[in-house]
Coordinates of C-alpha atoms and ligand atoms in Angstrom, one line a residue:
M1 CA 87.2 29.8 45.6
S2 CA 88.4 26.3 44.8
E3 CA 89.8 25.9 48.3
I4 CA 86.4 26.0 49.9
S5 CA 85.1 22.6 50.6
V6 CA 81.4 22.6 50.1
S7 CA 79.7 20.2 52.4
T8 CA 76.9 18.6 50.4
G9 CA 73.9 16.7 51.5
T10 CA 70.4 17.9 52.4
I11 CA 70.3 20.2 55.4
A12 CA 67.3 20.9 57.7
A13 CA 66.6 23.4 60.5
I14 CA 63.8 25.2 62.2
A15 CA 63.8 28.6 60.5
T16 CA 61.5 30.4 63.0
A17 CA 62.1 31.3 66.6
V18 CA 61.3 28.5 69.0
V19 CA 59.4 29.8 72.0
P20 CA 56.8 27.9 73.9
Q21 CA 53.3 29.1 73.4
Q22 CA 54.4 31.7 70.9
G23 CA 54.4 32.1 67.1
S24 CA 51.3 30.8 65.5
V25 CA 53.4 29.4 62.6
G26 CA 56.7 27.6 62.8
I27 CA 58.8 26.8 59.7
V28 CA 61.0 23.8 59.2
R29 CA 63.2 24.3 56.2
L30 CA 65.1 21.7 54.0
S31 CA 67.6 22.4 51.3
G32 CA 69.4 20.0 49.0
S33 CA 68.9 17.3 46.5
Q34 CA 66.8 15.1 48.8
A35 CA 64.6 17.9 50.1
I36 CA 61.6 17.0 47.9
S37 CA 61.8 13.2 48.4
I38 CA 62.0 13.7 52.2
A39 CA 58.9 15.9 52.0
K40 CA 57.1 13.2 50.0
T41 CA 57.9 10.7 52.7
L42 CA 56.5 12.8 55.5
F43 CA 53.8 14.9 53.9
H44 CA 50.4 13.7 52.7
A45 CA 48.5 16.1 50.4
P46 CA 44.9 14.9 50.0
G47 CA 43.0 15.2 46.7
H48 CA 44.7 16.1 43.5
Q49 CA 47.2 18.7 44.6
A50 CA 50.2 18.9 42.2
W51 CA 53.7 18.7 43.7
E52 CA 54.9 21.7 41.7
S53 CA 57.5 24.4 42.4
H54 CA 56.4 27.6 44.1
R55 CA 53.0 26.2 45.0
I56 CA 51.6 25.6 48.5
L57 CA 50.2 22.2 49.3
Y58 CA 47.8 21.6 52.2
G59 CA 47.9 18.4 54.1
Y60 CA 49.2 16.3 57.0
I61 CA 52.6 15.5 58.4
R62 CA 52.7 11.9 59.5
H63 CA 55.4 9.6 61.0
P64 CA 56.3 7.5 57.9
Q65 CA 56.5 4.2 59.8
T66 CA 53.6 4.5 62.4
Q67 CA 51.5 6.9 60.3
Q68 CA 51.0 8.8 63.5
L69 CA 49.7 12.3 62.9
V70 CA 52.3 15.0 63.7
D71 CA 50.6 18.2 62.4
E72 CA 48.2 19.7 59.9
A73 CA 50.4 21.9 57.8
L74 CA 51.3 23.6 54.6
L75 CA 54.1 22.7 52.4
L76 CA 56.0 25.0 50.1
I77 CA 58.3 23.6 47.4
M78 CA 60.9 25.8 45.7
K79 CA 62.9 23.9 43.1
A80 CA 66.4 24.8 42.2
P81 CA 67.6 27.3 41.1
R82 CA 64.6 29.5 42.1
S83 CA 65.2 29.3 45.8
Y84 CA 67.1 31.0 48.6
T85 CA 70.0 28.5 48.3
R86 CA 69.6 27.8 44.6
E87 CA 69.1 24.2 45.6
D88 CA 65.7 22.4 46.0
V89 CA 64.2 24.0 49.1
V90 CA 61.1 22.7 50.9
E91 CA 59.4 24.5 53.8
F92 CA 56.9 22.9 56.2
H93 CA 54.7 25.6 57.6
C94 CA 53.6 24.0 60.8
H95 CA 51.9 25.2 64.0
G96 CA 54.2 27.3 66.1
G97 CA 55.4 26.8 69.6
I98 CA 58.1 24.1 70.3
M99 CA 56.6 20.7 70.0
V100 CA 55.5 20.4 66.4
V101 CA 58.5 22.0 64.8
Q102 CA 60.9 19.9 66.8
Q103 CA 59.1 16.7 65.9
V104 CA 59.0 17.6 62.2
L105 CA 62.7 18.5 62.3
Q106 CA 63.5 15.2 64.0
L107 CA 61.5 13.3 61.2
C108 CA 63.5 15.2 58.5
L109 CA 66.8 14.1 60.3
E110 CA 65.6 10.5 60.5
N111 CA 64.8 10.5 56.8
G112 CA 68.0 11.6 55.2
A113 CA 68.7 15.2 56.2
R114 CA 71.3 16.5 58.6
L115 CA 71.0 19.4 60.9
A116 CA 72.1 22.6 59.3
Q117 CA 75.0 24.6 60.8
P118 CA 74.3 28.2 61.8
G119 CA 74.1 30.3 58.6
E120 CA 74.5 27.2 56.3
F121 CA 71.5 28.1 54.1
T122 CA 73.0 31.5 53.5
L123 CA 76.4 30.0 53.0
R124 CA 75.0 27.8 50.2
A125 CA 73.3 30.9 48.7
F126 CA 76.7 32.5 48.7
L127 CA 78.6 29.5 47.3
N128 CA 76.0 29.1 44.6
G129 CA 76.4 32.7 43.5
R130 CA 73.0 34.0 44.6
L131 CA 74.5 36.5 47.1
D132 CA 77.9 38.1 47.6
L133 CA 79.4 38.2 51.1
T134 CA 78.2 41.7 51.9
Q135 CA 74.7 40.7 51.0
A136 CA 75.0 37.5 53.2
E137 CA 76.2 39.6 56.1
S138 CA 73.3 42.1 55.5
I139 CA 70.9 39.2 56.0
A140 CA 72.3 38.5 59.4
D141 CA 72.1 42.3 60.2
L142 CA 68.5 42.4 59.0
V143 CA 67.5 39.5 61.3
G144 CA 69.4 41.2 64.2
A145 CA 68.2 44.7 63.5
R146 CA 67.0 46.5 66.6
S147 CA 66.0 49.8 65.1
P148 CA 64.5 51.1 61.9
Q149 CA 67.8 52.6 60.9
A150 CA 69.6 49.4 61.4
Q151 CA 67.0 47.7 59.3
A152 CA 67.3 50.3 56.5
Y153 CA 71.1 49.9 56.4
A154 CA 70.8 46.2 56.3
L155 CA 68.4 46.4 53.4
A156 CA 70.7 48.8 51.6
G157 CA 73.5 46.2 52.0
L158 CA 71.2 43.4 50.8
Q159 CA 70.5 45.5 47.7
G160 CA 74.2 45.6 47.0
K161 CA 74.9 49.2 48.0
L162 CA 78.2 48.2 49.6
A163 CA 79.1 45.4 47.1
H164 CA 78.7 47.8 44.1
P165 CA 81.2 50.5 45.0
I166 CA 83.7 47.9 46.4
R167 CA 83.5 46.0 43.1
Q168 CA 84.1 49.2 41.2
L169 CA 87.1 50.0 43.3
R170 CA 88.5 46.5 42.8
T171 CA 88.0 46.8 39.0
Q172 CA 89.8 50.2 39.0
C173 CA 92.7 48.6 40.8
L174 CA 92.7 45.6 38.4
N175 CA 92.8 48.0 35.4
I176 CA 95.8 49.9 36.9
L177 CA 97.4 46.5 37.6
A178 CA 96.9 45.5 33.9
E179 CA 98.5 48.7 32.7
I180 CA 101.5 48.1 34.9
E181 CA 101.9 44.4 34.0
A182 CA 101.7 45.2 30.3
R183 CA 104.7 47.6 30.8
I184 CA 106.6 44.8 32.6
D185 CA 105.9 42.3 29.8
F186 CA 106.1 44.5 26.7
E187 CA 108.1 47.5 27.8
E188 CA 109.5 48.4 24.4
D189 CA 106.1 48.4 22.5
L190 CA 104.2 50.7 24.8
P191 CA 104.4 54.3 25.7
P192 CA 105.8 54.8 29.2
L193 CA 103.5 54.9 32.2
D194 CA 102.3 58.3 33.5
D195 CA 103.2 58.1 37.2
K196 CA 101.2 61.2 38.1
T197 CA 98.0 59.9 36.6
I198 CA 98.4 56.6 38.4
I199 CA 99.1 58.3 41.7
S200 CA 96.0 60.5 41.3
E201 CA 93.8 57.6 40.3
I202 CA 95.0 55.7 43.4
A203 CA 94.3 58.8 45.5
K204 CA 90.7 58.9 44.3
I205 CA 90.3 55.2 45.2
S206 CA 91.7 55.9 48.6
A207 CA 89.3 58.8 49.2
Q208 CA 86.3 56.6 48.4
V209 CA 87.7 53.9 50.7
N210 CA 87.9 56.6 53.5
Q211 CA 84.3 57.6 52.9
I212 CA 83.0 54.1 53.2
L213 CA 85.3 53.5 56.2
A214 CA 83.7 56.4 58.0
T215 CA 80.4 54.5 58.2
A216 CA 82.0 51.9 60.4
D217 CA 81.3 53.7 63.7
R218 CA 77.7 54.0 62.8
G219 CA 77.7 50.3 61.9
E220 CA 79.2 49.4 65.3
L221 CA 76.6 51.5 67.1
L222 CA 73.7 50.1 65.2
R223 CA 74.7 46.5 65.7
S224 CA 75.8 46.6 69.3
G225 CA 73.8 49.6 70.5
L226 CA 74.7 51.9 73.3
K227 CA 74.7 51.1 77.0
V228 CA 73.8 54.1 79.1
A229 CA 74.0 54.1 82.9
I230 CA 72.1 56.6 85.0
V231 CA 74.1 57.1 88.2
G232 CA 74.1 59.5 91.1
R233 CA 73.3 60.1 94.7
P234 CA 70.1 58.6 96.2
N235 CA 66.8 60.5 95.6
V236 CA 68.1 62.8 92.8
G237 CA 65.5 61.3 90.4
K238 CA 67.4 58.6 88.4
S239 CA 64.4 56.3 88.4
S240 CA 62.1 59.1 87.5
L241 CA 64.4 59.9 84.6
L242 CA 64.3 56.3 83.4
N243 CA 60.5 56.3 83.6
A244 CA 60.0 59.6 81.8
W245 CA 62.5 58.6 79.1
S246 CA 60.9 55.1 78.5
K247 CA 57.4 56.5 79.0
S248 CA 56.7 53.8 81.5
D249 CA 56.7 53.2 85.3
R250 CA 59.4 50.6 84.9
A251 CA 61.3 51.7 88.0
I252 CA 59.9 52.2 91.4
V253 CA 60.0 55.9 92.4
T254 CA 59.5 57.1 96.0
D255 CA 60.7 60.0 98.0
L256 CA 62.8 57.7 100.2
P257 CA 66.5 57.7 99.4
G258 CA 67.7 54.2 98.6
T259 CA 64.6 53.1 96.7
T260 CA 66.3 51.4 93.8
R261 CA 68.3 48.4 95.0
D262 CA 69.1 46.6 91.8
V263 CA 69.9 47.7 88.3
V264 CA 66.7 48.3 86.3
E265 CA 67.0 48.0 82.5
S266 CA 65.0 49.5 79.7
Q267 CA 65.5 49.2 75.9
L268 CA 65.0 52.4 73.9
V269 CA 65.8 53.6 70.4
V270 CA 67.5 57.0 70.2
G271 CA 68.1 58.5 66.8
G272 CA 68.0 55.0 65.3
I273 CA 70.5 53.6 67.8
P274 CA 69.3 50.8 70.1
V275 CA 70.0 52.1 73.6
Q276 CA 70.0 50.0 76.8
V277 CA 69.4 52.3 79.7
L278 CA 70.4 51.2 83.2
D279 CA 68.8 52.8 86.2
T280 CA 71.0 52.1 89.2
A281 CA 70.9 52.3 93.0
G282 CA 71.9 55.7 94.4
I283 CA 75.5 55.7 95.4
R284 CA 76.2 56.4 99.1
E285 CA 77.9 54.9 102.1
T286 CA 75.5 52.5 103.8
D287 CA 75.4 49.8 106.4
D288 CA 72.4 48.2 104.8
Q289 CA 73.7 44.9 103.3
V290 CA 71.2 44.8 100.4
E291 CA 71.8 48.5 99.5
K292 CA 75.6 47.9 99.7
I293 CA 75.3 45.2 97.0
G294 CA 73.2 47.6 94.9
V295 CA 75.7 50.4 95.2
E296 CA 78.5 48.0 94.1
R297 CA 76.3 47.1 91.1
S298 CA 75.9 50.8 90.3
R299 CA 79.6 51.2 90.2
R300 CA 80.0 48.2 87.9
A301 CA 77.2 49.4 85.6
A302 CA 78.9 52.8 85.3
T303 CA 82.2 51.1 84.4
A304 CA 80.6 48.8 81.8
A305 CA 78.5 51.6 80.2
D306 CA 79.4 53.4 77.0
L307 CA 78.0 56.6 78.5
V308 CA 77.3 57.7 82.0
L309 CA 74.5 60.1 82.9
L310 CA 75.6 61.6 86.1
T311 CA 72.4 62.9 87.7
V312 CA 72.3 65.6 90.3
D313 CA 69.5 67.4 92.2
A314 CA 69.2 71.1 91.3
T315 CA 67.8 71.8 94.8
A316 CA 70.9 70.5 96.5
G317 CA 73.6 72.0 94.3
W318 CA 76.9 70.3 93.6
T319 CA 77.5 68.3 96.9
A320 CA 80.5 66.6 98.3
E321 CA 78.9 63.3 97.5
D322 CA 78.3 64.3 93.9
E323 CA 82.0 65.2 93.7
K324 CA 82.9 61.8 95.0
I325 CA 80.8 60.0 92.5
Y326 CA 82.1 62.2 89.7
A327 CA 85.6 61.3 90.6
Q328 CA 84.7 57.6 90.1
V329 CA 83.1 58.1 86.6
K330 CA 84.9 61.1 85.2
H331 CA 87.2 59.0 83.0
R332 CA 84.1 57.7 81.1
P333 CA 82.1 59.5 78.4
L334 CA 79.7 61.5 80.6
I335 CA 76.7 63.8 80.5
L336 CA 75.7 65.8 83.6
V337 CA 72.0 65.7 84.1
I338 CA 70.7 68.5 86.4
N339 CA 67.3 67.3 87.5
K340 CA 64.4 68.9 89.4
I341 CA 64.8 72.2 87.6
D342 CA 61.1 72.8 88.3
L343 CA 62.1 73.3 92.0
A344 CA 65.4 75.2 91.7
P345 CA 67.4 77.0 89.0
A346 CA 70.1 74.8 87.4
Q347 CA 72.6 77.6 88.0
T348 CA 72.7 76.6 91.7
V349 CA 74.7 73.5 90.7
K350 CA 78.4 74.6 90.6
Y351 CA 79.8 71.6 88.7
P352 CA 83.4 71.3 87.6
S353 CA 84.1 73.4 84.5
E354 CA 85.7 70.4 82.6
I355 CA 82.2 68.9 82.2
H356 CA 81.0 70.0 78.7
Q357 CA 77.8 68.1 78.2
V358 CA 75.1 69.3 80.5
V359 CA 71.3 68.7 80.3
K360 CA 68.6 70.2 82.5
T361 CA 65.6 68.0 83.3
A362 CA 62.5 67.8 85.4
A363 CA 62.0 64.1 85.2
A364 CA 58.9 64.0 87.3
Q365 CA 57.4 66.5 84.8
N366 CA 58.7 64.6 81.7
Q367 CA 60.8 67.7 80.8
G368 CA 64.2 67.7 79.1
I369 CA 64.1 64.3 77.6
D370 CA 64.5 65.7 74.0
S371 CA 67.6 67.6 75.0
L372 CA 69.0 64.6 76.8
E373 CA 68.6 62.5 73.5
T374 CA 70.2 65.3 71.5
A375 CA 73.1 65.5 73.9
I376 CA 73.6 61.7 73.7
L377 CA 73.6 61.7 69.9
Q378 CA 76.1 64.6 69.9
T379 CA 78.4 62.6 72.2
V380 CA 78.3 59.4 70.1
R381 CA 78.3 61.0 66.7
I382 CA 81.7 62.6 66.9
G383 CA 83.7 61.3 64.0
Q384 CA 80.7 60.3 62.1
V385 CA 80.0 63.5 60.3
Q386 CA 81.9 62.4 57.2
A387 CA 79.7 59.4 56.8
A388 CA 76.4 61.4 56.9
D389 CA 75.6 61.1 53.1
I390 CA 76.3 57.4 52.6
D391 CA 73.5 55.1 53.6
L392 CA 75.7 52.3 54.7
A393 CA 76.9 50.9 58.0
I394 CA 79.9 48.6 57.4
N395 CA 80.8 46.0 60.0
Q396 CA 84.2 45.4 61.7
R397 CA 85.3 42.7 59.2
Q398 CA 84.6 45.0 56.3
A399 CA 86.3 47.9 58.0
A400 CA 89.4 45.8 58.7
A401 CA 89.6 44.8 55.0
L402 CA 89.1 48.4 53.9
I403 CA 91.9 49.5 56.2
K404 CA 94.1 46.8 54.6
A405 CA 93.2 48.0 51.2
K406 CA 93.9 51.6 52.2
T407 CA 97.3 50.8 53.7
S408 CA 98.3 48.8 50.5
L409 CA 97.2 51.7 48.3
E410 CA 99.3 54.1 50.4
Q411 CA 102.2 51.8 49.9
V412 CA 101.7 51.7 46.1
Q413 CA 101.8 55.5 46.1
A414 CA 105.0 55.5 48.1
T415 CA 106.6 52.9 45.9
I416 CA 105.8 55.0 42.8
S417 CA 107.1 58.2 44.3
Q418 CA 110.3 56.5 45.2
Q419 CA 110.6 55.3 41.6
L420 CA 111.0 51.7 42.6
P421 CA 110.8 49.1 39.8
L422 CA 107.3 48.3 38.4
D423 CA 107.3 44.8 40.1
F424 CA 107.1 46.5 43.4
W425 CA 104.1 48.5 42.4
T426 CA 102.2 45.4 41.6
I427 CA 102.8 43.6 44.9
D428 CA 100.9 46.2 47.0
L429 CA 98.3 46.8 44.4
R430 CA 97.6 43.0 44.4
D431 CA 97.2 43.2 48.2
A432 CA 94.7 46.0 47.8
I433 CA 92.8 44.0 45.2
R434 CA 92.7 41.0 47.5
A435 CA 91.4 43.1 50.4
F436 CA 88.5 44.4 48.2
G437 CA 87.8 40.8 47.1
E438 CA 87.6 39.7 50.7
I439 CA 84.8 42.1 51.3
T440 CA 82.5 40.9 48.5
G441 CA 83.8 37.3 48.5
E442 CA 85.7 37.1 45.3
E443 CA 88.7 36.1 47.5
V444 CA 87.8 34.1 50.6
T445 CA 89.2 31.3 52.6
E446 CA 87.4 28.6 54.4
S447 CA 88.3 30.0 57.8
L448 CA 86.9 33.5 56.8
L449 CA 83.6 31.9 55.7
E450 CA 83.5 29.9 58.9
Q451 CA 84.1 33.1 60.9
I452 CA 81.3 35.0 59.1
F453 CA 78.6 32.3 59.0
S454 CA 79.1 30.9 62.5
R455 CA 77.6 34.2 63.8
F456 CA 74.3 33.5 62.0
C457 CA 71.4 32.0 63.7
I458 CA 70.4 28.4 62.9
G459 CA 68.0 28.1 60.1
K460 CA 69.2 31.1 58.2
Ligands
GTP1 N1 59.8 68.1 91.7 C1 60.5 67.1 91.2 N2 60.6 65.9 91.8 C2 61.3 64.9 91.3 C3 61.9 65.1 90.0 N3 62.5 63.9 89.7 C4 62.3 63.1 90.8 N4 61.5 63.7 91.7 C5 61.1 63.1 93.0 O1 62.3 62.8 93.7 C6 62.0 61.6 94.5 C7 63.1 60.6 94.2 O2 62.9 60.2 92.9 P1 63.6 58.8 92.3 O3 63.4 58.8 90.9 O4 63.0 57.7 93.1 O5 65.1 59.0 92.7 P2 66.3 58.0 92.5 O6 67.5 58.8 92.1 O7 65.9 56.9 91.7 O8 66.5 57.5 94.0 P3 67.2 56.2 94.5 O9 66.6 55.0 93.8 O10 66.8 56.1 96.0 O11 68.6 56.3 94.3 C8 60.6 61.2 94.2 O12 59.8 61.6 95.1 C9 60.3 61.8 92.8 O13 59.0 62.1 92.6 C10 61.7 66.3 89.3 O14 62.2 66.5 88.2 N5 61.0 67.3 90.0
MG2 MG1 65.8 54.9 92.0

């Protein structure tokens, strides 16, 4: 840790979202040794209010030179170490919107604070030992959570549900390393090492690593969500499907083919996964300039989507145009949606036998949405079965470190089996220990920290 250069000084940032006319309260946060003195310069608490830690003061924020009133506000003081950063922290709870918080922040900057980098409050919490790296990352996940599941996994991470097993695995490796090193240093005085026991201990560690690794797909889905594009011929009921699914009349529905001209988006949550659904213009040859652009956008949406819902009309069967569209999207993960089954049996659609996921709907009657969601979850959950019992969702960085640990552990096993000298065993074991340490933060570099914390929002 000694290589990390901690930038000191008192930092300031707006901690709440800055949106005009929104948010009845806006918070400006300060952290560092000057936080309280800056607050005293700006904040006037009338009467006999004590400037004590973990108390709320009521008063006015004024410009220190002109005494001009900036806001009527509350002030919260949290003295070190009982604060988020373990430094002195002060929060101005001002009126929301954009004007007040920006002025208060400006005053803090003019009176000794500097603007915080993204994630710098949390970085300080980490550097001061209040959080480990997995907890710090969970905080970013919690702020970014777009579904109850994502929130639950982020909270689990914040409680140390990932850090705990990783630390245990690291300790187990350290113990094995100590055993081996003792043999290197005092070979004559100790009983010989039992290769088989060590190999089986390492196998157990690897198995646990695999289990945790299996939560990575879920983590990826929960963080980035899933982009689903509804595509198909005009008039098959794509917009009706979007409306039925999102329980809204988001998209215009008419019986005229070519109604939808532009991509219409809706945000949903399916099985805890944030899903962005795109309704697109019906794909057909057309001379209409506007529709042409729409059709081009449909094609692009289909290419960019994680999953394509190829929608067809049960009354029309599988047409030559359906076949053409299918040819364009068949390399993508795909579900065939046979719509309008209230008008004709789904069997009339003689679709290619290589399509395995098929859902029958009557979008105009709100029918079939449940089976559509089930089919989507089946399509994306392949490979996640193993992870079902662990309530974690690791991120890409953590997954990469675990893969490094796993590879090194495999290497140790190979080295032992090949009966190479003990020095060789320790090299790979140390690599595994380092990889575990990177996850929780026992072993980090400045660039790693920068990479992690730059993804945070400002003020966190
Ligand atoms: N009976 C019945 N009619 C439906 C169903 N789904 C859609 N429709 C009707 O089919 C017509 C076209 O529906 P849309 O949802 O606009 O079709 P679309 O695929 O979005 O059409 P474009 O935007 O032109 O590509 C409308 O009159 C809908 O009411 C269904 O399940 N059953
Ligand atoms: Mg439409």
